[in-house]
PDB file of C-alpha atoms in Angstrom:
ATOM      1  CA  UNK A  13      72.556 103.649 120.425  1.00 42.00           C
ATOM      2  CA  UNK A  14      73.246 103.164 116.741  1.00 45.00           C
ATOM      3  CA  UNK A  15      70.543 104.026 114.265  1.00 46.00           C
ATOM      4  CA  UNK A  16      69.050 101.091 112.392  1.00 45.00           C
ATOM      5  CA  UNK A  17      69.848 100.937 108.711  1.00 46.00           C
ATOM      6  CA  UNK A  18      67.054 100.045 106.329  1.00 45.00           C
ATOM      7  CA  UNK A  19      69.376  99.718 103.376  1.00 45.00           C
ATOM      8  CA  UNK A  20      72.502 101.279 101.962  1.00 48.00           C
ATOM      9  CA  UNK A  21      70.525 104.475 101.392  1.00 61.00           C
ATOM     10  CA  UNK A  22      69.956 107.364 103.759  1.00 85.00           C
ATOM     11  CA  UNK A  23      67.019 107.304 106.172  1.00 91.00           C
ATOM     12  CA  UNK A  24      64.123 109.539 105.099  1.00 94.00           C
ATOM     13  CA  UNK A  25      61.397 111.304 107.038  1.00 95.00           C
ATOM     14  CA  UNK A  26      58.240 113.211 106.241  1.00 96.00           C
ATOM     15  CA  UNK A  27      57.317 116.165 108.461  1.00 96.00           C
ATOM     16  CA  UNK A  28      53.774 117.552 108.484  1.00 96.00           C
ATOM     17  CA  UNK A  29      53.703 120.954 110.213  1.00 95.00           C
ATOM     18  CA  UNK A  30      52.937 124.615 109.521  1.00 94.00           C
ATOM     19  CA  UNK A  31      54.970 125.996 112.446  1.00 94.00           C
ATOM     20  CA  UNK A  32      58.195 127.389 110.979  1.00 95.00           C
ATOM     21  CA  UNK A  33      59.998 127.436 114.350  1.00 94.00           C
ATOM     22  CA  UNK A  34      59.106 123.766 114.888  1.00 93.00           C
ATOM     23  CA  UNK A  35      60.142 122.912 111.315  1.00 95.00           C
ATOM     24  CA  UNK A  36      63.554 124.499 111.881  1.00 96.00           C
ATOM     25  CA  UNK A  37      64.080 122.675 115.202  1.00 96.00           C
ATOM     26  CA  UNK A  38      63.066 119.285 113.796  1.00 95.00           C
ATOM     27  CA  UNK A  39      65.162 119.891 110.692  1.00 95.00           C
ATOM     28  CA  UNK A  40      68.185 120.483 112.921  1.00 96.00           C
ATOM     29  CA  UNK A  41      67.468 117.330 114.959  1.00 95.00           C
ATOM     30  CA  UNK A  42      67.078 115.212 111.818  1.00 94.00           C
ATOM     31  CA  UNK A  43      70.261 116.696 110.348  1.00 94.00           C
ATOM     32  CA  UNK A  44      72.080 115.718 113.571  1.00 93.00           C
ATOM     33  CA  UNK A  45      70.855 112.139 113.009  1.00 92.00           C
ATOM     34  CA  UNK A  46      71.736 112.242 109.283  1.00 93.00           C
ATOM     35  CA  UNK A  47      68.094 111.779 108.276  1.00 94.00           C
ATOM     36  CA  UNK A  48      66.708 113.447 105.155  1.00 95.00           C
ATOM     37  CA  UNK A  49      63.477 115.387 105.669  1.00 95.00           C
ATOM     38  CA  UNK A  50      60.642 116.320 103.339  1.00 95.00           C
ATOM     39  CA  UNK A  51      58.416 119.009 104.833  1.00 95.00           C
ATOM     40  CA  UNK A  52      54.723 119.563 104.028  1.00 95.00           C
ATOM     41  CA  UNK A  53      52.372 122.205 105.406  1.00 94.00           C
ATOM     42  CA  UNK A  54      49.322 120.695 103.688  1.00 95.00           C
ATOM     43  CA  UNK A  55      47.869 117.294 104.607  1.00 94.00           C
ATOM     44  CA  UNK A  56      46.896 116.459 101.010  1.00 95.00           C
ATOM     45  CA  UNK A  57      50.419 117.238  99.810  1.00 95.00           C
ATOM     46  CA  UNK A  58      51.848 115.032 102.583  1.00 94.00           C
ATOM     47  CA  UNK A  59      49.571 112.130 101.591  1.00 94.00           C
ATOM     48  CA  UNK A  60      50.645 112.551  97.948  1.00 94.00           C
ATOM     49  CA  UNK A  61      54.293 112.363  98.999  1.00 94.00           C
ATOM     50  CA  UNK A  62      53.551 109.212 101.002  1.00 93.00           C
ATOM     51  CA  UNK A  63      52.053 107.506  97.961  1.00 91.00           C
ATOM     52  CA  UNK A  64      55.075 108.339  95.839  1.00 85.00           C
ATOM     53  CA  UNK A  65      57.959 107.461  98.164  1.00 89.00           C
ATOM     54  CA  UNK A  66      59.036 105.356 101.123  1.00 91.00           C
ATOM     55  CA  UNK A  67      59.683 107.091 104.453  1.00 93.00           C
ATOM     56  CA  UNK A  68      61.307 105.642 107.568  1.00 92.00           C
ATOM     57  CA  UNK A  69      59.648 108.159 109.904  1.00 92.00           C
ATOM     58  CA  UNK A  70      56.465 110.190 109.574  1.00 94.00           C
ATOM     59  CA  UNK A  71      56.371 113.110 111.996  1.00 94.00           C
ATOM     60  CA  UNK A  72      53.166 115.101 112.468  1.00 93.00           C
ATOM     61  CA  UNK A  73      52.387 118.232 114.475  1.00 91.00           C
ATOM     62  CA  UNK A  74      49.090 117.914 116.336  1.00 87.00           C
ATOM     63  CA  UNK A  75      48.406 121.655 115.961  1.00 87.00           C
ATOM     64  CA  UNK A  76      46.364 120.533 112.920  1.00 87.00           C
ATOM     65  CA  UNK A  77      44.783 117.450 114.483  1.00 85.00           C
ATOM     66  CA  UNK A  78      42.609 116.465 111.515  1.00 87.00           C
ATOM     67  CA  UNK A  79      45.539 116.826 109.123  1.00 90.00           C
ATOM     68  CA  UNK A  80      47.810 114.826 111.425  1.00 89.00           C
ATOM     69  CA  UNK A  81      45.266 111.990 111.642  1.00 88.00           C
ATOM     70  CA  UNK A  82      44.790 112.043 107.849  1.00 91.00           C
ATOM     71  CA  UNK A  83      48.544 111.792 107.215  1.00 93.00           C
ATOM     72  CA  UNK A  84      49.160 108.996 109.740  1.00 91.00           C
ATOM     73  CA  UNK A  85      46.052 107.063 108.659  1.00 89.00           C
ATOM     74  CA  UNK A  86      47.109 107.279 105.015  1.00 91.00           C
ATOM     75  CA  UNK A  87      50.580 106.053 105.934  1.00 90.00           C
ATOM     76  CA  UNK A  88      49.155 103.028 107.776  1.00 87.00           C
ATOM     77  CA  UNK A  89      47.102 102.045 104.737  1.00 89.00           C
ATOM     78  CA  UNK A  90      50.006 102.160 102.258  1.00 91.00           C
ATOM     79  CA  UNK A  91      52.234  99.106 101.708  1.00 89.00           C
ATOM     80  CA  UNK A  92      55.224 101.402 101.085  1.00 86.00           C
ATOM     81  CA  UNK A  93      54.861 102.810 104.617  1.00 86.00           C
ATOM     82  CA  UNK A  94      54.397  99.465 106.346  1.00 83.00           C
ATOM     83  CA  UNK A  95      57.694  99.804 108.234  1.00 85.00           C
ATOM     84  CA  UNK A  96      57.407 103.564 108.848  1.00 89.00           C
ATOM     85  CA  UNK A  97      57.374 104.896 112.398  1.00 90.00           C
ATOM     86  CA  UNK A  98      54.654 107.433 113.239  1.00 90.00           C
ATOM     87  CA  UNK A  99      55.615 110.230 115.639  1.00 91.00           C
ATOM     88  CA  UNK A 100      53.171 112.826 117.008  1.00 90.00           C
ATOM     89  CA  UNK A 101      54.477 116.139 118.357  1.00 90.00           C
ATOM     90  CA  UNK A 102      51.927 116.925 121.065  1.00 86.00           C
ATOM     91  CA  UNK A 103      51.047 120.064 122.943  1.00 81.00           C
ATOM     92  CA  UNK A 104      49.346 118.409 125.916  1.00 73.00           C
ATOM     93  CA  UNK A 105      48.246 115.142 127.463  1.00 66.00           C
ATOM     94  CA  UNK A 106      44.907 115.567 125.714  1.00 60.00           C
ATOM     95  CA  UNK A 107      46.753 114.721 122.493  1.00 60.00           C
ATOM     96  CA  UNK A 108      46.919 111.065 123.532  1.00 64.00           C
ATOM     97  CA  UNK A 109      43.561 110.494 121.803  1.00 65.00           C
ATOM     98  CA  UNK A 110      45.014 111.781 118.545  1.00 65.00           C
ATOM     99  CA  UNK A 111      48.068 109.559 118.857  1.00 62.00           C
ATOM    100  CA  UNK A 112      45.970 106.479 119.609  1.00 65.00           C
ATOM    101  CA  UNK A 113      43.399 107.264 116.936  1.00 60.00           C
ATOM    102  CA  UNK A 114      46.079 107.628 114.304  1.00 63.00           C
ATOM    103  CA  UNK A 115      47.985 104.588 115.633  1.00 66.00           C
ATOM    104  CA  UNK A 116      51.257 106.429 116.076  1.00 79.00           C
ATOM    105  CA  UNK A 117      54.259 104.714 117.626  1.00 82.00           C
ATOM    106  CA  UNK A 118      55.499 107.577 119.776  1.00 86.00           C
ATOM    107  CA  UNK A 119      54.388 110.909 121.208  1.00 86.00           C
ATOM    108  CA  UNK A 120      56.924 113.635 121.994  1.00 87.00           C
ATOM    109  CA  UNK A 121      55.486 116.376 124.203  1.00 86.00           C
ATOM    110  CA  UNK A 122      56.228 120.065 124.111  1.00 86.00           C
ATOM    111  CA  UNK A 123      58.167 122.057 125.079  1.00 88.00           C
ATOM    112  CA  UNK A 124      60.613 120.606 122.592  1.00 90.00           C
ATOM    113  CA  UNK A 125      64.366 120.939 122.620  1.00 92.00           C
ATOM    114  CA  UNK A 126      67.027 119.683 120.247  1.00 94.00           C
ATOM    115  CA  UNK A 127      68.177 117.021 122.730  1.00 93.00           C
ATOM    116  CA  UNK A 128      64.649 115.739 123.425  1.00 92.00           C
ATOM    117  CA  UNK A 129      63.894 115.515 119.709  1.00 93.00           C
ATOM    118  CA  UNK A 130      67.141 113.724 118.865  1.00 93.00           C
ATOM    119  CA  UNK A 131      66.639 111.188 121.668  1.00 92.00           C
ATOM    120  CA  UNK A 132      62.956 110.704 120.875  1.00 90.00           C
ATOM    121  CA  UNK A 133      63.481 110.192 117.147  1.00 90.00           C
ATOM    122  CA  UNK A 134      66.424 107.885 117.756  1.00 89.00           C
ATOM    123  CA  UNK A 135      64.302 105.817 120.160  1.00 88.00           C
ATOM    124  CA  UNK A 136      61.378 105.720 117.742  1.00 85.00           C
ATOM    125  CA  UNK A 137      63.558 104.490 114.891  1.00 83.00           C
ATOM    126  CA  UNK A 138      64.937 101.836 117.237  1.00 81.00           C
ATOM    127  CA  UNK A 139      61.381 100.487 117.555  1.00 73.00           C
ATOM    128  CA  UNK A 140      61.566  99.361 113.950  1.00 70.00           C
ATOM    129  CA  UNK A 141      63.951  96.546 114.847  1.00 63.00           C
ATOM    130  CA  UNK A 142      62.131  95.180 117.900  1.00 56.00           C
ATOM    131  CA  UNK A 143      60.354  92.460 115.946  1.00 52.00           C
ATOM    132  CA  UNK A 144      63.429  91.369 114.042  1.00 49.00           C
ATOM    133  CA  UNK A 145      65.653  88.526 115.155  1.00 50.00           C
ATOM    134  CA  UNK A 146      69.153  89.907 115.718  1.00 53.00           C
ATOM    135  CA  UNK A 147      70.925  86.854 117.124  1.00 49.00           C
ATOM    136  CA  UNK A 148      74.563  86.386 116.254  1.00 55.00           C
ATOM    137  CA  UNK A 149      74.199  82.603 116.150  1.00 57.00           C
ATOM    138  CA  UNK A 150      71.410  80.164 115.387  1.00 63.00           C
ATOM    139  CA  UNK A 151      69.008  78.954 118.051  1.00 62.00           C
ATOM    140  CA  UNK A 152      69.960  75.750 119.834  1.00 68.00           C
ATOM    141  CA  UNK A 153      66.848  73.767 120.731  1.00 66.00           C
ATOM    142  CA  UNK A 154      66.895  71.794 123.955  1.00 72.00           C
ATOM    143  CA  UNK A 155      64.621  69.166 125.407  1.00 74.00           C
ATOM    144  CA  UNK A 156      64.537  69.473 129.199  1.00 77.00           C
ATOM    145  CA  UNK A 157      62.042  67.475 131.256  1.00 79.00           C
ATOM    146  CA  UNK A 158      59.958  69.582 133.655  1.00 78.00           C
ATOM    147  CA  UNK A 159      57.482  68.759 136.399  1.00 82.00           C
ATOM    148  CA  UNK A 160      54.661  71.035 137.546  1.00 81.00           C
ATOM    149  CA  UNK A 161      53.698  70.878 141.222  1.00 79.00           C
TER     150      UNK A 161
END
């Protein structure tokens, strides 16, 4: 599956996490997908970055649930992040409440691997194009009589 292009520029992501091992793994996955990453360990810093730039994906670690909700909620309220995809990295099924509360688009559960992250992020970015009309030709309207019985 080809990654959707938002413009001629590189895709960008914001990662909110304090876990260095997780940061390294996600950084490797994003590098595999040719996606730039900005990493923040502080929720306030992440929100400041959101207000100053446009991101295609916003990835949050639910280890800091309140920070993750703050980052995703801020993203949803900003016009510059209107098309951004929210991804929650969850530790358990109980994290569903966090994902729903923050209105994320996708949850990727641990344990994480490079392959799972690459596939999950690729799928999440593919969600961005679901509402867009990608027909190769124009619609041809038809008028066909129908009878209900």
